Coordinates of C-alpha atoms in Angstrom, one line a residue:
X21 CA 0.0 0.0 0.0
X22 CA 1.7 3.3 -0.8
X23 CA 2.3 6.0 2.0
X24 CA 1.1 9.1 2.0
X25 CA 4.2 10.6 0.9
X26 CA 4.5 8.4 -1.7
X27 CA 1.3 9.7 -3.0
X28 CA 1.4 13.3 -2.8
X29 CA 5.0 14.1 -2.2
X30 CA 5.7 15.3 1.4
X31 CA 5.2 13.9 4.6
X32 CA 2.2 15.0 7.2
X33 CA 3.1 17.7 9.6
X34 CA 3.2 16.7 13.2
X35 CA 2.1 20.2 15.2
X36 CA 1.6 20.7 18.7
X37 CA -1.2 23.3 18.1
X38 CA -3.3 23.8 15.2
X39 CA -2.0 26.1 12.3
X40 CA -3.6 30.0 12.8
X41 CA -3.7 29.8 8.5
X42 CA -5.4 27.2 7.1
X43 CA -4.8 26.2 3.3
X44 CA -7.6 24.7 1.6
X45 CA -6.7 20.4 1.5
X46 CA -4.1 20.1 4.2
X47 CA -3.5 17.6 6.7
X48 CA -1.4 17.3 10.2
X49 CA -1.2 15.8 12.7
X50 CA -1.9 17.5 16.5
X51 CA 0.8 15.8 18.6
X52 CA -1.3 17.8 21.8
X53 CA -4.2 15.9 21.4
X54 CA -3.1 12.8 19.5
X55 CA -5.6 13.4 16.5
X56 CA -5.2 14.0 12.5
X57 CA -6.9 17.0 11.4
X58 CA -7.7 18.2 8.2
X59 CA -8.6 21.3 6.7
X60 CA -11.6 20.6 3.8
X61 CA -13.6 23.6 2.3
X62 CA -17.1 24.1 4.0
X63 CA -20.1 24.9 1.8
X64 CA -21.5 28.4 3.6
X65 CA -26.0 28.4 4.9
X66 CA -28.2 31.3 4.6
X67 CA -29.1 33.1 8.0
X68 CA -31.6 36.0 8.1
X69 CA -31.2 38.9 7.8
X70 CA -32.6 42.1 9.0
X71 CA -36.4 43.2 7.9
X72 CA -36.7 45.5 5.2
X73 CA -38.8 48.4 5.6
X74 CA -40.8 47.5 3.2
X75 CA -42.2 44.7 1.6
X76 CA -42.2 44.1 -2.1
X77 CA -41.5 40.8 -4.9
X78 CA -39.8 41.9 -7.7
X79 CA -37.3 44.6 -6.0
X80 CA -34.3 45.4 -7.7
X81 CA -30.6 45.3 -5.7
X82 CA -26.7 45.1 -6.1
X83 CA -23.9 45.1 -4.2
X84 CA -22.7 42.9 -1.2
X85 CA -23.8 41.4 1.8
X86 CA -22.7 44.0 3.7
X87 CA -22.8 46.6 1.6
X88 CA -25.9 46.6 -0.7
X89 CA -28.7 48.9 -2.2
X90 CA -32.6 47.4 -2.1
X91 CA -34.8 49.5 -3.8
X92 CA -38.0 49.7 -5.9
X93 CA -40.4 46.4 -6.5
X94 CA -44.0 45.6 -6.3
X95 CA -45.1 46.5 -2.9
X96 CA -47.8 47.0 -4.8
X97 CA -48.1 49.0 -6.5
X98 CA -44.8 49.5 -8.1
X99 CA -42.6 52.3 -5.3
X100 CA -39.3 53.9 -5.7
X101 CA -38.1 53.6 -2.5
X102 CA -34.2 52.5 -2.0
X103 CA -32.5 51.6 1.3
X104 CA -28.8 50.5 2.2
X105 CA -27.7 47.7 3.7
X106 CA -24.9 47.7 5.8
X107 CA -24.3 43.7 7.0
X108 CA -27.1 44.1 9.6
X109 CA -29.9 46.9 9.1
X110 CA -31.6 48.7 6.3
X111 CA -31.2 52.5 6.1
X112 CA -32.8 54.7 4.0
X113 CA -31.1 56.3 0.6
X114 CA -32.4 58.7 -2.2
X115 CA -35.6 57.3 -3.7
X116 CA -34.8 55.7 -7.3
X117 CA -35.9 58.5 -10.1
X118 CA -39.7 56.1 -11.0
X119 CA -41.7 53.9 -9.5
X120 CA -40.8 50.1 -11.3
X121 CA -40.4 46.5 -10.8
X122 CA -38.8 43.8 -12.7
X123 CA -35.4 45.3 -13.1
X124 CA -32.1 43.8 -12.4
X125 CA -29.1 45.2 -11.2
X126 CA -25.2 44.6 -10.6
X127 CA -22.3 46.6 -9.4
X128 CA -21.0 47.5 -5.7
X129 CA -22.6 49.6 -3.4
X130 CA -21.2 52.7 -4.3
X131 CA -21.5 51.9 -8.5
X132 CA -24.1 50.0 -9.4
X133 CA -26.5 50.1 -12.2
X134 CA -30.0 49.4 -12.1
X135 CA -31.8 48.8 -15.7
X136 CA -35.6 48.2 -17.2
X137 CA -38.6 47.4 -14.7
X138 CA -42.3 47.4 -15.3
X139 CA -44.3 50.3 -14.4
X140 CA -47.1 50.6 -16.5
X141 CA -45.4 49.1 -19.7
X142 CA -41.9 47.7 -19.9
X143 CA -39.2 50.5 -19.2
X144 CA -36.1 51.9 -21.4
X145 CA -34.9 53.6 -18.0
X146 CA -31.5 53.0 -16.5
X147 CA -29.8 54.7 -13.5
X148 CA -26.2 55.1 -11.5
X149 CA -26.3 54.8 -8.4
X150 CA -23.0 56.3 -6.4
X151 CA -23.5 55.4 -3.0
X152 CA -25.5 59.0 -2.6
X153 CA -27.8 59.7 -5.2
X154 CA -29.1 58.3 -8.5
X155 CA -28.2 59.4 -12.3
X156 CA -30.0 59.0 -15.2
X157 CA -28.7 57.3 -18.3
X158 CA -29.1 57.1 -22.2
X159 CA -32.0 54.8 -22.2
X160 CA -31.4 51.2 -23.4
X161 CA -31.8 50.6 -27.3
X162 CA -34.6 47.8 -26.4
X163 CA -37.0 47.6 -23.2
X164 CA -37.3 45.3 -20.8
X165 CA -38.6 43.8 -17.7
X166 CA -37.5 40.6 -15.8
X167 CA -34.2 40.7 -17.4
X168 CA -30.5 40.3 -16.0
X169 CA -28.0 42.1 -15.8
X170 CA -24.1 41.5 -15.8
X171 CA -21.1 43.9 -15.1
X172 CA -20.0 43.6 -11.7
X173 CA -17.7 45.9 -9.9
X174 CA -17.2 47.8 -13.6
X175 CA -21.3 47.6 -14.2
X176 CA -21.5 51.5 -14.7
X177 CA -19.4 51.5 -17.6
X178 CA -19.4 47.6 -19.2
X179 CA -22.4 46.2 -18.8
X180 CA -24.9 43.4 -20.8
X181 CA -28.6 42.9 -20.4
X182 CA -30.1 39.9 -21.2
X183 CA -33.8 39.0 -22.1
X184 CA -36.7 39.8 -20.4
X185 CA -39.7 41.2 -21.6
X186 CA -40.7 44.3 -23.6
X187 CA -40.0 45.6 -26.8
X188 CA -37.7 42.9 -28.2
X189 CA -37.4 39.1 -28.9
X190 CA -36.3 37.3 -25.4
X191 CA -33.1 36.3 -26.9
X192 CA -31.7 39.7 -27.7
X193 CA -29.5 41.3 -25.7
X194 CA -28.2 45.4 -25.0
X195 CA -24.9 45.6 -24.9
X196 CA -23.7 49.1 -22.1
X197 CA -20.2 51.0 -22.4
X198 CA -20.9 53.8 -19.8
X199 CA -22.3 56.2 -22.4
X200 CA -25.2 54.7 -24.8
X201 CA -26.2 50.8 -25.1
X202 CA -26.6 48.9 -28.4
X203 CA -27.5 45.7 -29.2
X204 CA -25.8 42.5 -28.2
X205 CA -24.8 39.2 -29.6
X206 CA -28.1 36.7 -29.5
X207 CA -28.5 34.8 -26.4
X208 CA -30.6 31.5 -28.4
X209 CA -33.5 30.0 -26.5
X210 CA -33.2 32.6 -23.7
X211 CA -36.3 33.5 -21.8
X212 CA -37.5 35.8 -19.1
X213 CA -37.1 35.7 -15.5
X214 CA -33.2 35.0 -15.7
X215 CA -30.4 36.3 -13.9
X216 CA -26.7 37.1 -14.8
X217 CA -23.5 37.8 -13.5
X218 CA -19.4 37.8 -14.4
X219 CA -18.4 40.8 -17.3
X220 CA -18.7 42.1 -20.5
X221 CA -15.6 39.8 -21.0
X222 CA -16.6 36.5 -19.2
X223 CA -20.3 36.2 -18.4
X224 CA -22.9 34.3 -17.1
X225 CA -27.0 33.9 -17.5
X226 CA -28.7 31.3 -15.3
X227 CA -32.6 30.0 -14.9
X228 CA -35.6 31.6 -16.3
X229 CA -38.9 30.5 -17.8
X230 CA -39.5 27.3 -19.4
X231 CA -38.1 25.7 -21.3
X232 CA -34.7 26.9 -20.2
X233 CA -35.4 26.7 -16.2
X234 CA -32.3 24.9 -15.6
X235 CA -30.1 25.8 -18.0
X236 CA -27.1 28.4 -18.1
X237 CA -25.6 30.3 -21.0
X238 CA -22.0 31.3 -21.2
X239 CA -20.6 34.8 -22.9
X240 CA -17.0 34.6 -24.1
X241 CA -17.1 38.6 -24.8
X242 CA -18.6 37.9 -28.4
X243 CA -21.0 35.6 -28.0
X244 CA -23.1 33.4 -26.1
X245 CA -23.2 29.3 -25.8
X246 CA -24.7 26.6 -24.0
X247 CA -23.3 26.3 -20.0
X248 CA -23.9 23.3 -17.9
X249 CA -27.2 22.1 -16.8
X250 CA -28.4 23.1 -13.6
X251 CA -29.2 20.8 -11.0
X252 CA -33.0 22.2 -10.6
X253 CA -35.5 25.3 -12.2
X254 CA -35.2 28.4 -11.1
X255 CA -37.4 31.0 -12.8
X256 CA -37.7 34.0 -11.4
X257 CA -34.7 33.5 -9.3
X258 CA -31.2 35.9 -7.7
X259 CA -28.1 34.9 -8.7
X260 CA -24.8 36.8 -10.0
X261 CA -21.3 36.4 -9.0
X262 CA -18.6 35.7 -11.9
X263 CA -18.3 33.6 -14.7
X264 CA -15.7 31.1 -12.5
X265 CA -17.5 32.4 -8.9
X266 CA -21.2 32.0 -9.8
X267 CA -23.9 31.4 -7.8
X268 CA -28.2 31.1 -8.1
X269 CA -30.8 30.3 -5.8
X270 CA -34.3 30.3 -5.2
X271 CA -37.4 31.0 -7.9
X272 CA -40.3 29.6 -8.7
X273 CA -41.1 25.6 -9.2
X274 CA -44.5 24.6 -8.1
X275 CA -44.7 27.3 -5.5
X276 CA -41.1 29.0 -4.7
X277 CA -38.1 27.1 -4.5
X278 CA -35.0 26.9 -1.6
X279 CA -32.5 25.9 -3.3
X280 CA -29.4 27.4 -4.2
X281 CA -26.4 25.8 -6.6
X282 CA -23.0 27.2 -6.7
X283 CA -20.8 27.3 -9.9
X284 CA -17.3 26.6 -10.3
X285 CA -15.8 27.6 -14.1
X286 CA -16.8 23.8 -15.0
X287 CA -19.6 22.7 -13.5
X288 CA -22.8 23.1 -11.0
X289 CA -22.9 21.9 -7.6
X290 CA -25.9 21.8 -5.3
X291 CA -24.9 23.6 -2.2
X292 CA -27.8 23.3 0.2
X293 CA -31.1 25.4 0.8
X294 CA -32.3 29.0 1.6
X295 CA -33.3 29.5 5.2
X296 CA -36.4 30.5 3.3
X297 CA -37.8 29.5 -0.3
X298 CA -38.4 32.7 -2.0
X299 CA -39.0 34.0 -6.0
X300 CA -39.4 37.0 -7.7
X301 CA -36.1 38.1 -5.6
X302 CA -34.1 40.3 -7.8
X303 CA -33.7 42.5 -4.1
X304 CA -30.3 40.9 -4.6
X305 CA -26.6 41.5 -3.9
X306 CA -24.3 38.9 -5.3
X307 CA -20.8 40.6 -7.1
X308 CA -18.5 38.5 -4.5
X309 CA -20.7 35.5 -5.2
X310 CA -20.8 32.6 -3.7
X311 CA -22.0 35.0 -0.9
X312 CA -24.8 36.9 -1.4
X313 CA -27.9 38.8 -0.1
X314 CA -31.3 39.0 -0.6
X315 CA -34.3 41.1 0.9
X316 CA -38.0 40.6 -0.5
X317 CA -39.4 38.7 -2.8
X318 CA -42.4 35.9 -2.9
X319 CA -43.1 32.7 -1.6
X320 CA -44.1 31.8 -4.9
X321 CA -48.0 31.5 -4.4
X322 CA -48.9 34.9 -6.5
X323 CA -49.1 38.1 -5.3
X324 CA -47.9 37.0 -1.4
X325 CA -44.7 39.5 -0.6
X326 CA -42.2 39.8 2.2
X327 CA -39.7 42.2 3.9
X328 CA -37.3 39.6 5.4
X329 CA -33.5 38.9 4.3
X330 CA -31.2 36.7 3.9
X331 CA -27.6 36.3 3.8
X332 CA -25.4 33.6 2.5
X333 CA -21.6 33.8 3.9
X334 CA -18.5 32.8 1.6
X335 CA -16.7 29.2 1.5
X336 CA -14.7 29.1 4.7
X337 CA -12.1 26.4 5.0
X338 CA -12.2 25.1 8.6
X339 CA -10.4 22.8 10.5
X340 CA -12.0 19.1 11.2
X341 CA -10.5 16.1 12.9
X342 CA -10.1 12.7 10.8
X343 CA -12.5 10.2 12.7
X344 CA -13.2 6.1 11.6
X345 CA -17.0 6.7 11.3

């Protein structure tokens, strides 16, 4: 039978305590306590959250989850009210320039861009947001409603919106460079009710309606292809993060569903459930995802609304001790 060192090379570290700075994969031994620990890398849960001030489905966020902008949404009717987030409460920021719901947005707290929404018809209207006060941009070359939206940190001037509903076929896209949007390369088969994240370089689209509830599209900074399958539907779900960092979570099924999937460059995993099963929730922060925030949305069962939160921390590598069970 080959040792360990054989295998990968070194020997295991006897220690007397355990090492302050854990590296993702490693093994010692604690000569203190006689045991073999290892260090593997732990999925993160959802915990609530504090209670927005409002309640709303169909709200519109970016950011972090401890630094993230809520705003608008069906409360209903459609309001423009926008509040900041700061890890634990909600405080109130500089109403968003209309009334809308449906729209998507991405960025950090202090630059992000929110885009499209529903008030009344399916809106043009997109904004800047600098941690202060809201700005008004060209309007997008198509509208739309239930669409996502990808940029991260550099969303106020590279940005993509993808689907939705309004003017245009599903599958089109509007392409953003900080001063006027055009349109994109064609997303095929795309749908509303789908989120995004990653850049104008490397991006990602997940969920929406059927048929393409489980499905995820890739963006290579010309055009769009097939990602991997999903591990279950989510219409109407949050999700952002990176093209290598990605994650989704919630949306509609029969009812809402809890579950969230994280993805890796290569492939989906299924990383465990919400603390709540929620839809509509676009009230989302997710730039550093796999962590990410969410306030408001539905439970799925029509026009039912809520002001709670939730917050998912990042993958923490921890230290466990080997064990023969």
């Amino acid at each position: 039978m080959a040792t360990y060192k054989e295998i990968s090379g070194f020997n295991i570290k006897s220690l007397a305590t355990d090492p302050s700075n854990l590296l993702k994969g490693e093994i010692w031994y604690n000569s203190t306590s006689g045991t073999l620990k290892v260090a593997p890398l732990v999925v993160p849960v959802w915990a609530s959250g504090g209670t927005n001030p409002y309640t709303a489905y169909d709200a519109c966020g970016f950011g972090t989850p401890t630094a993230a902008v809520i705003c608008c949404g069906n409360s209903p009717p459609q309001i423009d009210t926008a509040n900041e987030y700061n890890g634990t409460s909600f405080s109130p920021t500089t109403a968003y320039p209309s009334p809308q719901s449906g729209a998507d947005g991405d960025g950090p707290q202090t630059a992000g861009l929110v885009a499209g929404g529903y008030s009344g018809g399916f809106l043009t209207l997109n904004c800047d947001y600098n941690g202060t006060a809201w700005s008004v941009n060209p309007v997008m070359d198509q509208s739309r409603g239930n669409l996502g939206l990808l940029g991260n940190t550099a969303a106020q001037t590279a940005a993509i919106a993808i689907s939705g509903e309004g003017s245009s076929p599903t599958t089109s896209t509007s392409d953003y460079d900080g001063s006027s949007w055009t349109a994109g390369a064609t997303a095929t088969g795309w749908k509303q009710g789908t989120s995004a994240g990653g850049t104008t370089s490397a991006g990602i689209a997940m969920g929406g309606t059927a048929p393409i509830a489980t499905n995820s599209l890739i963006y290579n900074g010309s055009s769009w292809s097939a990602g991997p399958t999903m591990n279950s539907p989510h219409v109407y779900a949050g999700g952002g993060g990176l093209a290598t960092a990605a994650v989704c979570f919630g949306g509609t099924t029969a009812g809402s569903n809890a579950a969230t999937e994280d993805y890796d460059g290569s492939s989906w995993g299924s990383a465990g459930n919400m603390a709540t099963a929620v839809s509509n929730c676009h009230g989302k922060a997710t730039i550093d995802g796999p962590t990410a925030f969410v306030a408001t949305g539905s439970d799925g069962s029509g026009p039912a609304r809520t002001d709670a939160s939730q917050v998912r921390g990042g993958f923490l590598v921890e230290t466990q001790t080997v064990t023969t069970s």
